[in-house]
PDB file of C-alpha atoms in Angstrom:
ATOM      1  CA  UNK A  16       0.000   0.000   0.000  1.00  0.00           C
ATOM      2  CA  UNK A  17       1.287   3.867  -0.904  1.00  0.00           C
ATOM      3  CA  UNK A  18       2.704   5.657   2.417  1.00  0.00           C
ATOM      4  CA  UNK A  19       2.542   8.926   0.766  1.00  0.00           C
ATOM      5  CA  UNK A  20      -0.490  11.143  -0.711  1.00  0.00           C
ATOM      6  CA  UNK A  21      -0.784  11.315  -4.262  1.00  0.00           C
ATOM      7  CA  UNK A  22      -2.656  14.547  -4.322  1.00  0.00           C
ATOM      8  CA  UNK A  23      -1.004  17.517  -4.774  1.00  0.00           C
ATOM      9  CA  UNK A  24      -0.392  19.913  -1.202  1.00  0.00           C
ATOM     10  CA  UNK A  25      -1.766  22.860  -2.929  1.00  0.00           C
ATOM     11  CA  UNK A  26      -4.957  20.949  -4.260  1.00  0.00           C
ATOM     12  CA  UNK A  27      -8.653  22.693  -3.048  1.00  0.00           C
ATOM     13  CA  UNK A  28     -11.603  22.083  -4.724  1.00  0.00           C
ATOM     14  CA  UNK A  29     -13.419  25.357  -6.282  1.00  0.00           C
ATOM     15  CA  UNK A  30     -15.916  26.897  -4.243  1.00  0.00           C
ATOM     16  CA  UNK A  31     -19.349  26.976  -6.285  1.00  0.00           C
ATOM     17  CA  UNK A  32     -19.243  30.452  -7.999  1.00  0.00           C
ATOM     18  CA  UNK A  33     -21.698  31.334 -11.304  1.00  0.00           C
ATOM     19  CA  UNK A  34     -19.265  32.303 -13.733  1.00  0.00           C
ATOM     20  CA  UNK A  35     -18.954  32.708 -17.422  1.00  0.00           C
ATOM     21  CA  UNK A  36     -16.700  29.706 -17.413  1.00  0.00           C
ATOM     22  CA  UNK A  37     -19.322  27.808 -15.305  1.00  0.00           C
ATOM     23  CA  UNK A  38     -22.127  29.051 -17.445  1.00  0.00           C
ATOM     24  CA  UNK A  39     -20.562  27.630 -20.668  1.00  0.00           C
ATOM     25  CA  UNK A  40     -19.601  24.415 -18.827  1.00  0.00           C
ATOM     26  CA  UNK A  41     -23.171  23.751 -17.927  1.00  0.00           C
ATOM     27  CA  UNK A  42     -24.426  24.392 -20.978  1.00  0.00           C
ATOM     28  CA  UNK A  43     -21.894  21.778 -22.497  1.00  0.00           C
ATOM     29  CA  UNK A  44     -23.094  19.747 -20.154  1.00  0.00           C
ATOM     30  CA  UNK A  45     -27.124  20.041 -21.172  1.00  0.00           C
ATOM     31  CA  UNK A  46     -26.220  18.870 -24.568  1.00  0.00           C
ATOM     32  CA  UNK A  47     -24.028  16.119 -24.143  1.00  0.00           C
ATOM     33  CA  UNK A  48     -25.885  14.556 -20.908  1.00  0.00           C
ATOM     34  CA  UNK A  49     -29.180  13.116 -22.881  1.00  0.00           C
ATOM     35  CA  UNK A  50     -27.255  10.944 -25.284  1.00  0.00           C
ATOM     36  CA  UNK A  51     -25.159   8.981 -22.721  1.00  0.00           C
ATOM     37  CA  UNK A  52     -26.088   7.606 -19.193  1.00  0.00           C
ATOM     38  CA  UNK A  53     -22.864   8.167 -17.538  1.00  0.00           C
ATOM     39  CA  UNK A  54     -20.145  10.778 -17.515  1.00  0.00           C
ATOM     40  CA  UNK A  55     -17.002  10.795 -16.449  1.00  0.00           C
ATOM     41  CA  UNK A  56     -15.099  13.519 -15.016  1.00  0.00           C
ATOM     42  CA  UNK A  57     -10.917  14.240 -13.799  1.00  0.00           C
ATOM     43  CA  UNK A  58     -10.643  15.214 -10.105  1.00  0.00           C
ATOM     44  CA  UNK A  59      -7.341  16.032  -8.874  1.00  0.00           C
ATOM     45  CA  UNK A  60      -5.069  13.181 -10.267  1.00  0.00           C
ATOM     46  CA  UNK A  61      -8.261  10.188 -10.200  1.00  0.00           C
ATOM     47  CA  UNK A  62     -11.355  10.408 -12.106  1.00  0.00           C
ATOM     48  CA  UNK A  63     -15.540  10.065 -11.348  1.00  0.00           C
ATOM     49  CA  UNK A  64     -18.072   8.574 -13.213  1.00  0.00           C
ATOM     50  CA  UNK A  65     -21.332   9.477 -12.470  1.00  0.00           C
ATOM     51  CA  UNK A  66     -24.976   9.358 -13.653  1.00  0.00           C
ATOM     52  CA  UNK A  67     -24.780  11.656 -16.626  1.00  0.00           C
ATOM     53  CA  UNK A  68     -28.598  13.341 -15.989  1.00  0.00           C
ATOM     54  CA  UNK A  69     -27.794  13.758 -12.217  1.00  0.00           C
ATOM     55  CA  UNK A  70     -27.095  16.359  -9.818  1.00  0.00           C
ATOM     56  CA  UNK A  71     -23.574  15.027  -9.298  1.00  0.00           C
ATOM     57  CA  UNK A  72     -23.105  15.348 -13.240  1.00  0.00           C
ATOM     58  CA  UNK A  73     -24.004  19.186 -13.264  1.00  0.00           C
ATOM     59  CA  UNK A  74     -21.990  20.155 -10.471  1.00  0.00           C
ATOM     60  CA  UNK A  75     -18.984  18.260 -11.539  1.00  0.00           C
ATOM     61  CA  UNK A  76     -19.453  19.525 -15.229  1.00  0.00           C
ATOM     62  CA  UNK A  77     -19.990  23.377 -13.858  1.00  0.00           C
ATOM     63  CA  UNK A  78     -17.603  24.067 -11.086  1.00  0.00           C
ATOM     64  CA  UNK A  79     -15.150  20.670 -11.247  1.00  0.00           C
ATOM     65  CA  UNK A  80     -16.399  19.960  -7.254  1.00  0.00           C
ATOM     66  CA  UNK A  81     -18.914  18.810  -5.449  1.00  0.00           C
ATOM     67  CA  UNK A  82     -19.736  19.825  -2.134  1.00  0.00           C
ATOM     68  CA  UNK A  83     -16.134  21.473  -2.200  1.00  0.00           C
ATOM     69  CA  UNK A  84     -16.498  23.119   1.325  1.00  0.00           C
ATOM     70  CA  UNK A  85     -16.935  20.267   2.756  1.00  0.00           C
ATOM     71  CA  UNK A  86     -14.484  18.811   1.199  1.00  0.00           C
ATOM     72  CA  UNK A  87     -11.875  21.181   1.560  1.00  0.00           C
ATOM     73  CA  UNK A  88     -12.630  20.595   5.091  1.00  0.00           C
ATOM     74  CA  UNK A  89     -11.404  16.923   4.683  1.00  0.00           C
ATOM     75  CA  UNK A  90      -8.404  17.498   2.444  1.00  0.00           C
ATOM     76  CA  UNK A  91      -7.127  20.430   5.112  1.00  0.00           C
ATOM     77  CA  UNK A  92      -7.060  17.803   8.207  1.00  0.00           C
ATOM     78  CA  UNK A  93      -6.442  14.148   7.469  1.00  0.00           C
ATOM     79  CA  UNK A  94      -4.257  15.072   4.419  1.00  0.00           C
ATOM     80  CA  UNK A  95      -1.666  12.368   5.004  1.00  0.00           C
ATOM     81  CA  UNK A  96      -3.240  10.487   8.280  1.00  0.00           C
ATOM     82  CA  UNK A  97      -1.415   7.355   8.752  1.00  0.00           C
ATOM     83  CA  UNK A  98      -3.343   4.662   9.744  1.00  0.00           C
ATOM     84  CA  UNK A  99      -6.988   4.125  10.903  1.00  0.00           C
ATOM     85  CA  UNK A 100     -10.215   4.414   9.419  1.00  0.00           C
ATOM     86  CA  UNK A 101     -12.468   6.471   7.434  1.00  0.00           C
ATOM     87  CA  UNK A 102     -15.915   5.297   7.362  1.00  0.00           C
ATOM     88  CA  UNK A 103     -18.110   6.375   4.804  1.00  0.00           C
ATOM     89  CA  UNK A 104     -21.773   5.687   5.533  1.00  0.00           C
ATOM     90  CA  UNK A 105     -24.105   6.259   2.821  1.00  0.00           C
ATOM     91  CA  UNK A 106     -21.321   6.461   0.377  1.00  0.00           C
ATOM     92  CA  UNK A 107     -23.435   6.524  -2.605  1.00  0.00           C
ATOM     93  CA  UNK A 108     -20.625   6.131  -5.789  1.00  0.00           C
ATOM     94  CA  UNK A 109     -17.994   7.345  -3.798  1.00  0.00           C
ATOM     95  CA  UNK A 110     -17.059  11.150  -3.755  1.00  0.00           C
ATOM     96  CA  UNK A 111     -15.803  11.038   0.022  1.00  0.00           C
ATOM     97  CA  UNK A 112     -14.890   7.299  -0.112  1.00  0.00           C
ATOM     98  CA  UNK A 113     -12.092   8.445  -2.738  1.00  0.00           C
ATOM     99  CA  UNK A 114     -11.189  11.585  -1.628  1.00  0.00           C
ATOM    100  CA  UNK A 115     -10.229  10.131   1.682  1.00  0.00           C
ATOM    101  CA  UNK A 116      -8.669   6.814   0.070  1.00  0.00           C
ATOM    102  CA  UNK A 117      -6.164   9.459  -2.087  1.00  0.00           C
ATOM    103  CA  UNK A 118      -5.605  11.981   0.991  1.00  0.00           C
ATOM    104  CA  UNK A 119      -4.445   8.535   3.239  1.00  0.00           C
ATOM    105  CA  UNK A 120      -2.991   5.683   1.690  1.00  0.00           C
ATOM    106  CA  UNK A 121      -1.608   3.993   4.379  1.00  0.00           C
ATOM    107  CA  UNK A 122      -5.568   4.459   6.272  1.00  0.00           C
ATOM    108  CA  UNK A 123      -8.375   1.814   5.099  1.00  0.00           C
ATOM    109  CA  UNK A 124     -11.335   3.371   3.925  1.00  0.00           C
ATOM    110  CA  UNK A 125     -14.777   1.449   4.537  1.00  0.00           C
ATOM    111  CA  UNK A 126     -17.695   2.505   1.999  1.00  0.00           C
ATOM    112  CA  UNK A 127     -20.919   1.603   2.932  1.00  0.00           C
ATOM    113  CA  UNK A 128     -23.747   1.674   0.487  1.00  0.00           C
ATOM    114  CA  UNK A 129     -27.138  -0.291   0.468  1.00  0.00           C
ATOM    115  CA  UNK A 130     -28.227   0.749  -3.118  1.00  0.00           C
ATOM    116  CA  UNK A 131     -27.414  -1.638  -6.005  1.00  0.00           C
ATOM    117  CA  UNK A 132     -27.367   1.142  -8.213  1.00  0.00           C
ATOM    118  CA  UNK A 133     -25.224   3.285  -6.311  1.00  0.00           C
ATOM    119  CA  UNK A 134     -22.953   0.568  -4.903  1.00  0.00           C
ATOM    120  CA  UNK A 135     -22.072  -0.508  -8.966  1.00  0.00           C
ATOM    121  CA  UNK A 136     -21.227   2.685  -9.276  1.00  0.00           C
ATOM    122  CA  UNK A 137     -19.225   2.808  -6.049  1.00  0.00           C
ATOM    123  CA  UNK A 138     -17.453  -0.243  -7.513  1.00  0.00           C
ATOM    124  CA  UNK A 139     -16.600   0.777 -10.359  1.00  0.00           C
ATOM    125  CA  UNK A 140     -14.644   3.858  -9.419  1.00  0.00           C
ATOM    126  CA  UNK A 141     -12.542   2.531  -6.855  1.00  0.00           C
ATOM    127  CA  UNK A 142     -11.674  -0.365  -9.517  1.00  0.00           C
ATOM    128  CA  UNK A 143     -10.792   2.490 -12.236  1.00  0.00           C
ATOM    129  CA  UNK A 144      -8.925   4.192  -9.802  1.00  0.00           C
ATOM    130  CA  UNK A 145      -7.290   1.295  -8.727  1.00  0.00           C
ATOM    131  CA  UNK A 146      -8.227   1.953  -4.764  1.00  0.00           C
ATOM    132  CA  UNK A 147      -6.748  -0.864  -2.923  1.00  0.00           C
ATOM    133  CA  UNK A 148      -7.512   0.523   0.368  1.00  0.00           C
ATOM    134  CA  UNK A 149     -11.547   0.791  -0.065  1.00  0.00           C
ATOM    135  CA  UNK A 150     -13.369  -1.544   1.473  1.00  0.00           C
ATOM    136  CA  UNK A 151     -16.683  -1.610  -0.710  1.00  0.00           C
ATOM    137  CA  UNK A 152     -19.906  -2.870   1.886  1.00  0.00           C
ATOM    138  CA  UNK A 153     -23.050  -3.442  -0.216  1.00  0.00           C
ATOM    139  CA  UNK A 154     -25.174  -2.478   3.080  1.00  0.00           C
ATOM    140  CA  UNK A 155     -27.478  -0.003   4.911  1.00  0.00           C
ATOM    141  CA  UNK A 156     -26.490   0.856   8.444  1.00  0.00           C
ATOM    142  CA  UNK A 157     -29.116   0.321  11.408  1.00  0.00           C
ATOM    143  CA  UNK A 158     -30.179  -0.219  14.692  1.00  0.00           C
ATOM    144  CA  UNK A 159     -30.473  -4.202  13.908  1.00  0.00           C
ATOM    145  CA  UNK A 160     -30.376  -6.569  11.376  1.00  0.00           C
ATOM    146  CA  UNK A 161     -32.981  -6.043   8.700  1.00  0.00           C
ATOM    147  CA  UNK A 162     -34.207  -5.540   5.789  1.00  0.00           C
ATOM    148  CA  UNK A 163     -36.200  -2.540   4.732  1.00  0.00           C
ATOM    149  CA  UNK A 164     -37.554  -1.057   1.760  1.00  0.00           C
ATOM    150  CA  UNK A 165     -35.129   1.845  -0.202  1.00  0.00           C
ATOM    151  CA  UNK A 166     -37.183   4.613  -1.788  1.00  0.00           C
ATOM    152  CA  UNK A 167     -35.821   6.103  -5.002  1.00  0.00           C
ATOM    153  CA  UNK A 168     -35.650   9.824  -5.236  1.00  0.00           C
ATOM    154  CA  UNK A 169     -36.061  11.534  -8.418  1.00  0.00           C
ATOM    155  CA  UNK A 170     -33.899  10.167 -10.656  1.00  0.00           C
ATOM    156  CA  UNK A 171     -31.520  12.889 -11.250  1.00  0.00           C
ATOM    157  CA  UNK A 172     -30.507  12.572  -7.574  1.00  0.00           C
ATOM    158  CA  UNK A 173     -29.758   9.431  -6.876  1.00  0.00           C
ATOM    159  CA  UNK A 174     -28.066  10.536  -3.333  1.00  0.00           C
ATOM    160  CA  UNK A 175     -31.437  11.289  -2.166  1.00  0.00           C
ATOM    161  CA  UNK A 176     -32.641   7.303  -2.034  1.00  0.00           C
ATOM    162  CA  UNK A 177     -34.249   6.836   1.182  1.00  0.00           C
ATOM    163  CA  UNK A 178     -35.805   4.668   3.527  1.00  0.00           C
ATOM    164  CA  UNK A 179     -37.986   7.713   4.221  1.00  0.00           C
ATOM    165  CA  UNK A 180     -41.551   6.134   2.165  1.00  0.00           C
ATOM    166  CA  UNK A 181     -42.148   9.876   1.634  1.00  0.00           C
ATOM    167  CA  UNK A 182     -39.273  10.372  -0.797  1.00  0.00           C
ATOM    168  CA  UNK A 183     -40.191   7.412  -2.986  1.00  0.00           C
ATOM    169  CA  UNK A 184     -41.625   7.916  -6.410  1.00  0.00           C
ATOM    170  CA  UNK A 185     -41.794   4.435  -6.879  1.00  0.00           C
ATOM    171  CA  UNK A 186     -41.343   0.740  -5.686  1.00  0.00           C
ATOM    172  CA  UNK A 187     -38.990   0.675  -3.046  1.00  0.00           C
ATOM    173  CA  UNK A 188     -35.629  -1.776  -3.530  1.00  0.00           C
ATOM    174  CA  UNK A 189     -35.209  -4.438  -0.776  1.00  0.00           C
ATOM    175  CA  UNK A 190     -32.018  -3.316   1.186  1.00  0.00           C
ATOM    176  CA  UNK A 191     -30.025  -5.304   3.670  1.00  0.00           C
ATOM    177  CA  UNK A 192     -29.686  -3.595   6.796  1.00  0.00           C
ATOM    178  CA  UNK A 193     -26.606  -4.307   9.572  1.00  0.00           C
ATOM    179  CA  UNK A 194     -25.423  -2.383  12.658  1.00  0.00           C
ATOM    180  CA  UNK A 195     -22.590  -0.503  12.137  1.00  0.00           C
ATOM    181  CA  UNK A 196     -20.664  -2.293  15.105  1.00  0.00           C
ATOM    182  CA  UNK A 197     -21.023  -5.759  13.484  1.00  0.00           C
ATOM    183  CA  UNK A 198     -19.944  -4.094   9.879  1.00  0.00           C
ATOM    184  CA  UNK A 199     -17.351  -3.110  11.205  1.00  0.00           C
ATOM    185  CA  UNK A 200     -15.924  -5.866  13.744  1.00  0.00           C
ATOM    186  CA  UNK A 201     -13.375  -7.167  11.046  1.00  0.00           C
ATOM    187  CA  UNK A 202     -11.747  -3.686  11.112  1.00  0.00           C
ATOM    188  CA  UNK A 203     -10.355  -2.962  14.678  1.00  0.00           C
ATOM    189  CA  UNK A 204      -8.381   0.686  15.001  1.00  0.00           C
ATOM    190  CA  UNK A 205      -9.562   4.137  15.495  1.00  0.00           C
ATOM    191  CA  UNK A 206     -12.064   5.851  13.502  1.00  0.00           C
ATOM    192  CA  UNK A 207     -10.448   9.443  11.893  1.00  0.00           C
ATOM    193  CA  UNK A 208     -13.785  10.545  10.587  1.00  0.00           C
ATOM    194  CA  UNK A 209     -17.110   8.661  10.072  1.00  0.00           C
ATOM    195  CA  UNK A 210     -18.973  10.481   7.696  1.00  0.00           C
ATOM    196  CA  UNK A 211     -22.596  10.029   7.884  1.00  0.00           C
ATOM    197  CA  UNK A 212     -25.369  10.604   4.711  1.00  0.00           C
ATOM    198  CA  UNK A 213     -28.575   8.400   5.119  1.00  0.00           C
ATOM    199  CA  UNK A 214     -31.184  10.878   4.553  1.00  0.00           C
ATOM    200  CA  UNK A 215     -32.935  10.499   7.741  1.00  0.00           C
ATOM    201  CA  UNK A 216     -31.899   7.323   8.982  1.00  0.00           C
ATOM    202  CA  UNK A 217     -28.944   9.008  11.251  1.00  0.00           C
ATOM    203  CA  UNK A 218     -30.117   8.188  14.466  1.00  0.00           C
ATOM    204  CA  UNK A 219     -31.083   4.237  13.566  1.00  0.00           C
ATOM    205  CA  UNK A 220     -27.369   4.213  12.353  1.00  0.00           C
ATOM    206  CA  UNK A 221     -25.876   5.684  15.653  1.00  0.00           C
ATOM    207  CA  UNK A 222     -28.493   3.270  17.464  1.00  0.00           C
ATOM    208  CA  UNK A 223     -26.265   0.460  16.064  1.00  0.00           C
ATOM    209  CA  UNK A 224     -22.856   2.251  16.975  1.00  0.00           C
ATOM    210  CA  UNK A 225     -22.123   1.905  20.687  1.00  0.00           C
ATOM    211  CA  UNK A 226     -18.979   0.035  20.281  1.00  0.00           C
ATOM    212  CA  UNK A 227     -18.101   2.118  16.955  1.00  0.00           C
ATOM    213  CA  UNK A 228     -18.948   5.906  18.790  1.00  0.00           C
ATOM    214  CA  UNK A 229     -16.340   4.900  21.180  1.00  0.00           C
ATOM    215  CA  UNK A 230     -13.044   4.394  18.798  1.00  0.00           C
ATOM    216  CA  UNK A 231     -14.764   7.496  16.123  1.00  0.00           C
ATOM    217  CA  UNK A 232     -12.644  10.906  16.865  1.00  0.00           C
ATOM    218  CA  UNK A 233     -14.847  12.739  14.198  1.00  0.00           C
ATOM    219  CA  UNK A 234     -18.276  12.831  12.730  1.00  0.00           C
ATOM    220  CA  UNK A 235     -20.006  14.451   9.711  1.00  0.00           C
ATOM    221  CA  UNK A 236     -23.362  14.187   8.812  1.00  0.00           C
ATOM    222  CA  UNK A 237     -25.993  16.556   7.380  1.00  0.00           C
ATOM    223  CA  UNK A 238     -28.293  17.385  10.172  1.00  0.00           C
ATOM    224  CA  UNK A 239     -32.572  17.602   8.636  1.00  0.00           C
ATOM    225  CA  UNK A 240     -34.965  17.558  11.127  1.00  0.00           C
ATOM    226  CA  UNK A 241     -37.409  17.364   8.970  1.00  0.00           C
ATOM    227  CA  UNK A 242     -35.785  13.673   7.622  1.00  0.00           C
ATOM    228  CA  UNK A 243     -35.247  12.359  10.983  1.00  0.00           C
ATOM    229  CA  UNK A 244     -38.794  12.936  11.815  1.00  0.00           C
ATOM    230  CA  UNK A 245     -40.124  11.466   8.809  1.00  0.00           C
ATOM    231  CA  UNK A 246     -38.166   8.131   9.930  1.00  0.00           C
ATOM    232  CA  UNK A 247     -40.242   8.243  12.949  1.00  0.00           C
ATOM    233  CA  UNK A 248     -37.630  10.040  15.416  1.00  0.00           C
ATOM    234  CA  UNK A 249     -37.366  12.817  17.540  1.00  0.00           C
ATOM    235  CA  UNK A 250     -34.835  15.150  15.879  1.00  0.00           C
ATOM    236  CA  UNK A 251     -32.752  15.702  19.312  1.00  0.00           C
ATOM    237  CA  UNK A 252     -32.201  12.586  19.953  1.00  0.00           C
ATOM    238  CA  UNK A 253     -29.377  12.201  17.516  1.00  0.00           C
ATOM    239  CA  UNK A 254     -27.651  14.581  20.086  1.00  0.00           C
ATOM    240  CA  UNK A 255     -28.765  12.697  22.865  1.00  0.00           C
ATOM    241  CA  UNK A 256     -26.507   9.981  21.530  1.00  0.00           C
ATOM    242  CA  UNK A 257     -24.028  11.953  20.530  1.00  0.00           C
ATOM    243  CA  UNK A 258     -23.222  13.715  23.927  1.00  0.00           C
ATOM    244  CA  UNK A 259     -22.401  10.893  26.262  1.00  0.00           C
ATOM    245  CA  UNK A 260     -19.224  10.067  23.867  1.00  0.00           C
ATOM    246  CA  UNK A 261     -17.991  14.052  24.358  1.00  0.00           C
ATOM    247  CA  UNK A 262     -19.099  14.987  20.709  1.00  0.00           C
ATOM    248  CA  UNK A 263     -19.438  18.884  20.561  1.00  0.00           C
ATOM    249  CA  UNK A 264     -20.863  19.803  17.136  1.00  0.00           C
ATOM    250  CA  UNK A 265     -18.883  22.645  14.923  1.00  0.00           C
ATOM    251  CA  UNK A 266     -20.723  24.298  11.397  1.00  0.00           C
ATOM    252  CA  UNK A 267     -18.663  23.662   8.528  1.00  0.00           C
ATOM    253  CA  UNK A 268     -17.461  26.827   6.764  1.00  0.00           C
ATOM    254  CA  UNK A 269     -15.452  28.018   4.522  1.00  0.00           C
ATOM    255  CA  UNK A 270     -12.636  29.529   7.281  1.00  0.00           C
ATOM    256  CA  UNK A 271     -13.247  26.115   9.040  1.00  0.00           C
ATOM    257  CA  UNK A 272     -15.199  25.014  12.060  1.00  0.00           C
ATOM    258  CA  UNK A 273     -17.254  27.159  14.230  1.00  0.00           C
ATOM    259  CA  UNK A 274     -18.669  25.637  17.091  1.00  0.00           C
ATOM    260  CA  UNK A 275     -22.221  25.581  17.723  1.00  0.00           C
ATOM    261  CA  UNK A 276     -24.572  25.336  20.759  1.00  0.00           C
ATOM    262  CA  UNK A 277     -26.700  22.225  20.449  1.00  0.00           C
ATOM    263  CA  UNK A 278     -29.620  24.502  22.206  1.00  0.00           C
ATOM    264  CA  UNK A 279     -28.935  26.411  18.354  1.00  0.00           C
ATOM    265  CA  UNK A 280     -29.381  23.201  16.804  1.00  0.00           C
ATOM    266  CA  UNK A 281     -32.355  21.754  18.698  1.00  0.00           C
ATOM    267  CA  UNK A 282     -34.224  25.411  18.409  1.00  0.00           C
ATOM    268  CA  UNK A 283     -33.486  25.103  14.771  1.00  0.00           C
ATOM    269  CA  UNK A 284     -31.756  28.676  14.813  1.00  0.00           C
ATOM    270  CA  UNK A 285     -33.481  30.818  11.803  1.00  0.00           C
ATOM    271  CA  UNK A 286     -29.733  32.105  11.595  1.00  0.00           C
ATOM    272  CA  UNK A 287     -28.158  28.485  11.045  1.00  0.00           C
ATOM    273  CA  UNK A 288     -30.145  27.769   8.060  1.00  0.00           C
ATOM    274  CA  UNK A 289     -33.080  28.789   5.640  1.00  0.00           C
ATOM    275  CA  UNK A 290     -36.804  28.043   6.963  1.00  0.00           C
ATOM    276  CA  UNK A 291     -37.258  25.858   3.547  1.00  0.00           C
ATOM    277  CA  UNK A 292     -36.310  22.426   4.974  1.00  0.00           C
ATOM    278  CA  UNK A 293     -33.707  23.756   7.466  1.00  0.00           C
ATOM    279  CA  UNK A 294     -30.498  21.593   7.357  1.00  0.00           C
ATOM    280  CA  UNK A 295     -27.394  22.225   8.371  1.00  0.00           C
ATOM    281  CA  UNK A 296     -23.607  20.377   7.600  1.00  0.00           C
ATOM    282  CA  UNK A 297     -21.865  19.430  10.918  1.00  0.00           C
ATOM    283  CA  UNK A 298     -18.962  18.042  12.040  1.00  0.00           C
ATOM    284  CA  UNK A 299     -19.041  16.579  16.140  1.00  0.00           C
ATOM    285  CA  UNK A 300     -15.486  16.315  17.444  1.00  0.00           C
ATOM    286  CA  UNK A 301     -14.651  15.120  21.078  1.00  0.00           C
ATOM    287  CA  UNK A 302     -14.463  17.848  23.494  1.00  0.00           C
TER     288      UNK A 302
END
């Protein structure tokens, strides 16, 4: 396995800015994306394919990133980390799962992904990008061992698949669900950063992560009340797991993190986010 980083020092993604550059890009984009179902795209020194008519696609064809704060975030502090884990939960085809595999070499990444759409996907660029240190789990993550329904979002947002039946727009996909303790029993070692994107399913995932919580330095996970609620949960109590393990939540920014009170977060702060579906990016690091 690589001890060294193979992206550059320098690299940061470009923050999402209209341009005349961007314009033309997208544009490019609308006529090439309806005669071709995937598209693939150069990112740093490894590549992403993606569904062509898909969110993902636009972004990537219009400002080369997607969801570059938060990734800058990422590329800024485990750059380099030697050894450990990054677990990617809800990894859909891969963006973090990647990123993370090229910033640390010499960590194991574990990419969890219950979709069989997605997880192809998720397959097929860490085999293009020959990604020895992905561990690929075709898998939801859960407060027990299941199986549930997955709902498919519109289908130019295939990150939006939920287990949420008010999402789906048609017949849900029978998903294998495991907690994330037992996934992850054949991979001992700290966590670095367990990143978190299940469209409402959060808490069930942290119900199944006692053991896990206690070896994971650092969390992120989009925070929508209004998802966690349609899963049949309180909102809050995703912090009332949280807080027992010494998890202090930060908003990701630009200039970094800036801590936040969780009486913010559980008041759902006008100021934090928009009233249309308020949701916030966070990042919980022990105290």
């Amino acid at each position: 396995m690589p001890t060294e980083t193979t992206i550059a020092r320098d690299w940061k993604f470009p923050l999402r800015r209209r341009t005349t550059t961007s314009v033309l890009r997208g544009l490019s984009h609308a006529i090439i994306s309806p005669f071709t179902a995937q598209r693939t795209f150069a990112v740093a020194d490894y590549q992403v394919t993606v569904p062509a008519r898909s969110l993902f696609a636009r972004q990537l064809a219009k400002y080369q990133a997607y969801e570059p704060v938060n990734s800058n975030w990422i590329i800024a502090n485990f750059r380099g980390t030697k050894g450990g884990l990054f677990v990617d939960v809800g990894a859909n085809f891969g963006w973090y799962s990647m990123l993370t595999a090229k910033l640390a070499p010499a960590a194991t990444v574990i990419a969890v992904e219950p979709s069989r759409e997605n997880y192809a996907l998720l397959t097929k660029n860490i085999a293009d990008n020959h990604l020895t240190n992905v561990v690929p789990l075709n898998k939801g993550a859960g407060a027990t061992a299941t199986e549930v329904s997955l709902y498919a979002h519109e289908s130019d947002n295939p990150g939006a698949h939920s287990i949420r039946k008010s999402t789906g727009e048609g017949a849900g996909e029978t998903i294998s669900i495991e907690p994330l303790d037992r996934l992850l029993a054949a991979h001992p070692g700290p966590i670095n950063l367990m990143k978190i994107d299940v469209e409402g399913y959060e808490i069930d995932a942290l119900l199944g992560a006692s053991e896990t919580l206690k070896r994971t330095n650092c969390i992120m996970l989009e925070y929508t009340p209004s998802f966690l609620q349609d899963c049949g949960h309180e909102p809050t109590q995703l912090f009332e797991i949280l807080k027992p393990y010494g998890f202090k939540p930060h908003l990701v920014r630009t200039s970094g993190l800036e801590p936040v009170e969780y009486s913010r977060l559980e008041q759902r702060d006008p100021t934090l986010a928009s009233d249309h579906r308020w949701q916030v990016d966070l990042v919980f690091t022990r105290a």
